Amino acid sequence: MRIERELMRGAGPVAILKLLSAKERYGYELVSSLESVGDGALAMGQSTLYPMLYNLEGKGCVQSKWKEGESGKQRKYYTLTG
């Protein structure tokens, strides 16, 4: 169990950055994308994802902005920093 946690600690942020390199995404979209990649090997819940996003944002790797999604609902979208 500890190995899995350590692996996710390193692979999780890299996977998030890779997904964001293609296009901006909101949290649930990231969770869904991670589930579908690699037969769910990188699947994580929102309680794991958001701390990673906040950490990446704090380090200046990603930025966020509120935007209206396709459904008309306000969502927080994440993008890589320039």
PDB file of C-alpha atoms in Angstrom, residues 1-3 5 7 14-15 22-25 28-29 36 38-39 42 44 49 51-52 57-59 65 71-72 75 78:
ATOM      1  CA  MET A   1       0.000   0.000   0.000  1.00  0.00           C
ATOM      2  CA  ARG A   2       2.811   2.419   0.816  1.00  0.00           C
ATOM      3  CA  ILE A   3       4.448   1.874  -2.570  1.00  0.00           C
ATOM      4  CA  ARG A   5       0.847   5.924  -2.318  1.00  0.00           C
ATOM      5  CA  LEU A   7       3.965   6.165  -6.754  1.00  0.00           C
ATOM      6  CA  VAL A  14       2.947  14.457 -13.856  1.00  0.00           C
ATOM      7  CA  ALA A  15      -0.268  12.935 -15.236  1.00  0.00           C
ATOM      8  CA  ALA A  22      -3.387  19.288 -24.291  1.00  0.00           C
ATOM      9  CA  LYS A  23      -6.111  21.705 -23.142  1.00  0.00           C
ATOM     10  CA  GLU A  24      -7.573  23.443 -20.130  1.00  0.00           C
ATOM     11  CA  ARG A  25      -9.772  21.274 -17.949  1.00  0.00           C
ATOM     12  CA  TYR A  28     -14.193  16.531 -12.661  1.00  0.00           C
ATOM     13  CA  GLU A  29     -12.937  16.404 -16.252  1.00  0.00           C
ATOM     14  CA  SER A  36      -9.807   6.278 -18.483  1.00  0.00           C
ATOM     15  CA  GLY A  38      -4.099   3.197 -18.344  1.00  0.00           C
ATOM     16  CA  ASP A  39      -7.084   1.075 -17.296  1.00  0.00           C
ATOM     17  CA  LEU A  42      -4.007   6.635 -12.180  1.00  0.00           C
ATOM     18  CA  MET A  44      -7.987   9.300  -8.106  1.00  0.00           C
ATOM     19  CA  LEU A  49      -6.863  15.656  -7.089  1.00  0.00           C
ATOM     20  CA  PRO A  51      -4.698  19.133  -3.134  1.00  0.00           C
ATOM     21  CA  MET A  52      -2.404  18.235  -6.057  1.00  0.00           C
ATOM     22  CA  GLU A  57      -0.826  26.186  -8.519  1.00  0.00           C
ATOM     23  CA  GLY A  58       1.221  27.264  -5.499  1.00  0.00           C
ATOM     24  CA  LYS A  59       4.409  26.239  -7.277  1.00  0.00           C
ATOM     25  CA  LYS A  65      -9.857  30.753 -13.571  1.00  0.00           C
ATOM     26  CA  SER A  71     -23.742  23.398 -19.366  1.00  0.00           C
ATOM     27  CA  GLY A  72     -23.845  27.059 -18.299  1.00  0.00           C
ATOM     28  CA  ARG A  75     -16.433  25.860 -13.216  1.00  0.00           C
ATOM     29  CA  TYR A  78      -6.925  24.798 -14.840  1.00  0.00           C
TER      30      TYR A  78
END
